[in-house]
PDB file of C-alpha atoms in Angstrom:
ATOM      1  CA  MET U   1      51.682  85.749  88.903  1.00 44.00           C
ATOM      2  CA  HIS U   2      51.104  82.028  89.284  1.00 42.00           C
ATOM      3  CA  SER U   3      52.635  78.979  87.686  1.00 40.00           C
ATOM      4  CA  GLU U   4      51.476  75.502  87.552  1.00 39.00           C
ATOM      5  CA  ALA U   5      52.516  72.131  85.997  1.00 39.00           C
ATOM      6  CA  PRO U   6      55.278  69.920  86.691  1.00 37.00           C
ATOM      7  CA  SER U   7      58.774  71.163  85.994  1.00 37.00           C
ATOM      8  CA  SER U   8      60.227  69.816  82.789  1.00 37.00           C
ATOM      9  CA  SER U   9      63.723  68.688  81.964  1.00 35.00           C
ATOM     10  CA  ASN U  10      62.975  69.825  78.502  1.00 44.00           C
ATOM     11  CA  ALA U  11      63.985  73.461  79.392  1.00 51.00           C
ATOM     12  CA  SER U  12      61.574  75.778  77.625  1.00 61.00           C
ATOM     13  CA  GLY U  13      60.209  73.211  75.176  1.00 73.00           C
ATOM     14  CA  ARG U  14      56.548  73.168  76.442  1.00 89.00           C
ATOM     15  CA  ARG U  15      56.657  76.265  78.673  1.00 96.00           C
ATOM     16  CA  ILE U  16      54.102  78.939  77.717  1.00 97.00           C
ATOM     17  CA  LEU U  17      53.469  82.385  79.197  1.00 98.00           C
ATOM     18  CA  VAL U  18      49.924  83.753  79.063  1.00 98.00           C
ATOM     19  CA  VAL U  19      49.510  87.472  79.704  1.00 97.00           C
ATOM     20  CA  ASP U  20      46.142  89.154  80.259  1.00 96.00           C
ATOM     21  CA  ASP U  21      44.666  91.702  82.566  1.00 95.00           C
ATOM     22  CA  GLU U  22      41.687  89.464  83.560  1.00 94.00           C
ATOM     23  CA  GLN U  23      42.766  87.089  86.338  1.00 97.00           C
ATOM     24  CA  SER U  24      39.638  84.883  85.746  1.00 96.00           C
ATOM     25  CA  LEU U  25      40.566  84.238  82.164  1.00 94.00           C
ATOM     26  CA  LEU U  26      44.052  83.395  83.197  1.00 97.00           C
ATOM     27  CA  ASP U  27      42.785  80.930  85.838  1.00 97.00           C
ATOM     28  CA  GLY U  28      40.495  79.312  83.246  1.00 96.00           C
ATOM     29  CA  ILE U  29      43.240  78.876  80.700  1.00 96.00           C
ATOM     30  CA  ARG U  30      45.523  77.398  83.391  1.00 96.00           C
ATOM     31  CA  ARG U  31      42.872  75.060  84.574  1.00 96.00           C
ATOM     32  CA  VAL U  32      41.885  73.754  81.104  1.00 96.00           C
ATOM     33  CA  HIS U  33      45.376  73.383  79.702  1.00 95.00           C
ATOM     34  CA  ARG U  34      47.565  72.606  82.768  1.00 93.00           C
ATOM     35  CA  LYS U  35      47.983  68.985  81.736  1.00 93.00           C
ATOM     36  CA  SER U  36      49.173  69.824  78.297  1.00 93.00           C
ATOM     37  CA  TYR U  37      51.693  72.566  78.973  1.00 96.00           C
ATOM     38  CA  GLU U  38      53.793  74.151  81.636  1.00 96.00           C
ATOM     39  CA  ILE U  39      51.916  77.323  82.035  1.00 97.00           C
ATOM     40  CA  LYS U  40      52.940  80.504  83.756  1.00 97.00           C
ATOM     41  CA  VAL U  41      50.370  83.334  83.860  1.00 98.00           C
ATOM     42  CA  ALA U  42      50.953  87.003  84.379  1.00 98.00           C
ATOM     43  CA  CYS U  43      48.145  89.515  85.131  1.00 97.00           C
ATOM     44  CA  GLY U  44      49.090  92.588  83.076  1.00 97.00           C
ATOM     45  CA  ALA U  45      51.785  93.527  80.647  1.00 96.00           C
ATOM     46  CA  ARG U  46      54.275  94.638  83.150  1.00 96.00           C
ATOM     47  CA  ALA U  47      53.975  91.357  85.068  1.00 97.00           C
ATOM     48  CA  GLY U  48      54.419  89.569  81.733  1.00 97.00           C
ATOM     49  CA  LEU U  49      57.651  91.402  80.950  1.00 97.00           C
ATOM     50  CA  ASP U  50      58.955  90.677  84.382  1.00 97.00           C
ATOM     51  CA  ALA U  51      58.077  86.952  83.917  1.00 97.00           C
ATOM     52  CA  LEU U  52      59.979  86.941  80.537  1.00 97.00           C
ATOM     53  CA  GLU U  53      63.037  88.453  82.259  1.00 96.00           C
ATOM     54  CA  GLN U  54      62.969  86.503  85.468  1.00 96.00           C
ATOM     55  CA  ASP U  55      61.371  83.123  84.569  1.00 95.00           C
ATOM     56  CA  GLY U  56      62.157  82.739  80.887  1.00 91.00           C
ATOM     57  CA  PRO U  57      62.800  81.390  78.386  1.00 92.00           C
ATOM     58  CA  PHE U  58      59.259  80.430  77.255  1.00 96.00           C
ATOM     59  CA  ALA U  59      58.642  78.625  73.994  1.00 97.00           C
ATOM     60  CA  VAL U  60      55.393  80.555  73.389  1.00 97.00           C
ATOM     61  CA  VAL U  61      53.880  83.758  74.836  1.00 97.00           C
ATOM     62  CA  ILE U  62      50.154  84.576  74.381  1.00 97.00           C
ATOM     63  CA  CYS U  63      48.865  88.005  75.335  1.00 94.00           C
ATOM     64  CA  ASP U  64      45.672  89.922  75.241  1.00 91.00           C
ATOM     65  CA  TYR U  65      45.493  92.934  72.867  1.00 87.00           C
ATOM     66  CA  GLN U  66      43.688  95.322  75.277  1.00 87.00           C
ATOM     67  CA  MET U  67      45.478  95.800  78.572  1.00 91.00           C
ATOM     68  CA  PRO U  68      45.583  98.975  80.678  1.00 90.00           C
ATOM     69  CA  ASP U  69      49.234  99.688  81.074  1.00 87.00           C
ATOM     70  CA  MET U  70      50.197  98.870  77.418  1.00 91.00           C
ATOM     71  CA  ASN U  71      48.438  97.173  74.558  1.00 87.00           C
ATOM     72  CA  GLY U  72      49.376  93.757  73.239  1.00 87.00           C
ATOM     73  CA  ALA U  73      51.246  95.050  70.238  1.00 85.00           C
ATOM     74  CA  GLU U  74      53.505  97.132  72.511  1.00 89.00           C
ATOM     75  CA  PHE U  75      53.941  94.200  74.888  1.00 93.00           C
ATOM     76  CA  LEU U  76      54.891  91.805  72.103  1.00 91.00           C
ATOM     77  CA  GLU U  77      57.365  94.142  70.699  1.00 89.00           C
ATOM     78  CA  GLN U  78      59.214  94.426  73.989  1.00 94.00           C
ATOM     79  CA  ALA U  79      58.758  90.585  74.491  1.00 94.00           C
ATOM     80  CA  GLN U  80      60.577  90.160  71.060  1.00 92.00           C
ATOM     81  CA  GLU U  81      63.433  92.225  72.282  1.00 93.00           C
ATOM     82  CA  LEU U  82      63.667  90.301  75.613  1.00 94.00           C
ATOM     83  CA  SER U  83      63.231  86.873  74.110  1.00 93.00           C
ATOM     84  CA  PRO U  84      63.576  86.828  70.300  1.00 91.00           C
ATOM     85  CA  SER U  85      63.173  83.067  70.015  1.00 91.00           C
ATOM     86  CA  THR U  86      59.897  82.937  71.785  1.00 95.00           C
ATOM     87  CA  VAL U  87      56.886  82.413  69.442  1.00 96.00           C
ATOM     88  CA  ARG U  88      54.236  85.160  69.953  1.00 95.00           C
ATOM     89  CA  LEU U  89      50.485  84.762  69.776  1.00 95.00           C
ATOM     90  CA  MET U  90      47.730  87.384  70.237  1.00 91.00           C
ATOM     91  CA  LEU U  91      44.456  86.765  72.009  1.00 89.00           C
ATOM     92  CA  SER U  92      41.756  89.435  71.750  1.00 85.00           C
ATOM     93  CA  GLY U  93      38.130  90.110  72.162  1.00 80.00           C
ATOM     94  CA  ASN U  94      38.591  93.047  69.938  1.00 66.00           C
ATOM     95  CA  ALA U  95      37.292  92.228  66.500  1.00 61.00           C
ATOM     96  CA  ASP U  96      38.781  95.352  64.941  1.00 63.00           C
ATOM     97  CA  LEU U  97      40.506  94.144  61.767  1.00 68.00           C
ATOM     98  CA  ASP U  98      42.849  97.210  61.571  1.00 73.00           C
ATOM     99  CA  ALA U  99      44.124  96.523  65.081  1.00 71.00           C
ATOM    100  CA  ALA U 100      44.692  92.834  64.186  1.00 72.00           C
ATOM    101  CA  ILE U 101      46.632  93.833  61.048  1.00 75.00           C
ATOM    102  CA  GLU U 102      48.707  96.342  62.959  1.00 73.00           C
ATOM    103  CA  VAL U 103      49.597  93.755  65.621  1.00 72.00           C
ATOM    104  CA  VAL U 104      50.567  91.057  63.099  1.00 74.00           C
ATOM    105  CA  ASN U 105      52.674  93.541  61.106  1.00 74.00           C
ATOM    106  CA  GLN U 106      54.425  95.268  64.086  1.00 70.00           C
ATOM    107  CA  GLY U 107      54.702  92.401  66.570  1.00 59.00           C
ATOM    108  CA  HIS U 108      55.640  89.617  64.237  1.00 74.00           C
ATOM    109  CA  ILE U 109      52.746  87.533  65.490  1.00 87.00           C
ATOM    110  CA  PHE U 110      52.631  83.872  64.691  1.00 91.00           C
ATOM    111  CA  ARG U 111      48.863  83.518  65.278  1.00 90.00           C
ATOM    112  CA  PHE U 112      45.938  85.882  66.145  1.00 88.00           C
ATOM    113  CA  LEU U 113      43.177  84.314  68.274  1.00 89.00           C
ATOM    114  CA  THR U 114      39.780  85.738  69.118  1.00 86.00           C
ATOM    115  CA  LYS U 115      37.987  85.654  72.431  1.00 86.00           C
ATOM    116  CA  PRO U 116      36.223  83.630  73.344  1.00 88.00           C
ATOM    117  CA  CYS U 117      38.750  81.030  72.175  1.00 91.00           C
ATOM    118  CA  PRO U 118      37.622  77.411  72.195  1.00 94.00           C
ATOM    119  CA  PRO U 119      40.092  75.086  73.998  1.00 95.00           C
ATOM    120  CA  GLN U 120      40.821  73.018  70.915  1.00 96.00           C
ATOM    121  CA  THR U 121      41.528  76.192  68.860  1.00 96.00           C
ATOM    122  CA  PHE U 122      43.862  77.353  71.642  1.00 97.00           C
ATOM    123  CA  ARG U 123      45.639  73.990  71.807  1.00 97.00           C
ATOM    124  CA  THR U 124      46.069  73.855  68.056  1.00 97.00           C
ATOM    125  CA  ALA U 125      47.629  77.386  67.892  1.00 97.00           C
ATOM    126  CA  VAL U 126      49.846  76.725  70.929  1.00 97.00           C
ATOM    127  CA  ASP U 127      50.908  73.345  69.507  1.00 97.00           C
ATOM    128  CA  ALA U 128      51.813  75.055  66.172  1.00 97.00           C
ATOM    129  CA  GLY U 129      53.777  77.668  68.108  1.00 96.00           C
ATOM    130  CA  LEU U 130      55.624  74.991  70.038  1.00 96.00           C
ATOM    131  CA  GLU U 131      56.575  73.197  66.775  1.00 95.00           C
ATOM    132  CA  GLN U 132      57.715  76.520  65.307  1.00 94.00           C
ATOM    133  CA  TYR U 133      59.870  77.143  68.418  1.00 94.00           C
ATOM    134  CA  ALA U 134      61.369  73.659  68.346  1.00 93.00           C
ATOM    135  CA  LEU U 135      62.254  73.954  64.627  1.00 91.00           C
ATOM    136  CA  HIS U 136      63.931  77.313  65.231  1.00 86.00           C
ATOM    137  CA  GLU U 137      65.817  76.006  68.164  1.00 87.00           C
ATOM    138  CA  ALA U 138      67.038  73.016  66.192  1.00 87.00           C
ATOM    139  CA  GLU U 139      68.144  75.212  63.384  1.00 83.00           C
ATOM    140  CA  ARG U 140      69.875  77.535  65.801  1.00 80.00           C
ATOM    141  CA  LEU U 141      71.712  74.660  67.452  1.00 84.00           C
ATOM    142  CA  LEU U 142      72.785  73.262  64.148  1.00 84.00           C
ATOM    143  CA  GLY U 143      74.166  76.686  63.315  1.00 78.00           C
ATOM    144  CA  GLY U 144      73.154  79.478  61.127  1.00 61.00           C
ATOM    145  CA  PHE U 145      69.352  79.882  60.966  1.00 51.00           C
ATOM    146  CA  GLN U 146      68.841  82.190  58.097  1.00 55.00           C
ATOM    147  CA  GLY U 147      65.029  82.507  57.984  1.00 55.00           C
ATOM    148  CA  PRO U 148      62.570  84.856  59.739  1.00 57.00           C
ATOM    149  CA  GLU U 149      62.355  84.832  63.535  1.00 58.00           C
ATOM    150  CA  PRO U 150      59.888  82.140  64.835  1.00 56.00           C
ATOM    151  CA  GLY U 151      57.249  84.650  65.725  1.00 56.00           C
ATOM    152  CA  GLU U 152      57.138  85.985  62.199  1.00 56.00           C
ATOM    153  CA  HIS U 153      54.601  84.496  59.768  1.00 53.00           C
ATOM    154  CA  ASP U 154      54.901  84.323  56.038  1.00 48.00           C
TER     155      ASP U 154
END
């Protein structure tokens, strides 16, 4: 696991966790987006769960669908239990529509992105996730958020 970006006094406001089993993809995402976000990467689902427990909270978590130790749907279900306010995004090279539907329905995914994911598409999705997280946190702090969890999408 690696992290990069200056520490922020904004707690988890711009902190994102990216989980994939391909280190080269993680390195590329970190290199391209390190000036925009405080990025932590985890190579594999188990490392991602460890990062959520040890280094959280994160505003957004993005994970790959196909990983060897558990798939992205399973990872995001566990991530939701560990960090319910974190907004969840799925990144997958798997174009299987049934798998995408399953992940969205079971993991309460905010966005589903396909590989390869252009940098602007990635930024747009992450920025929307950060906005969703900020709105949820503001509602929570004001007391009594009654809507769906931030990773759920209507």
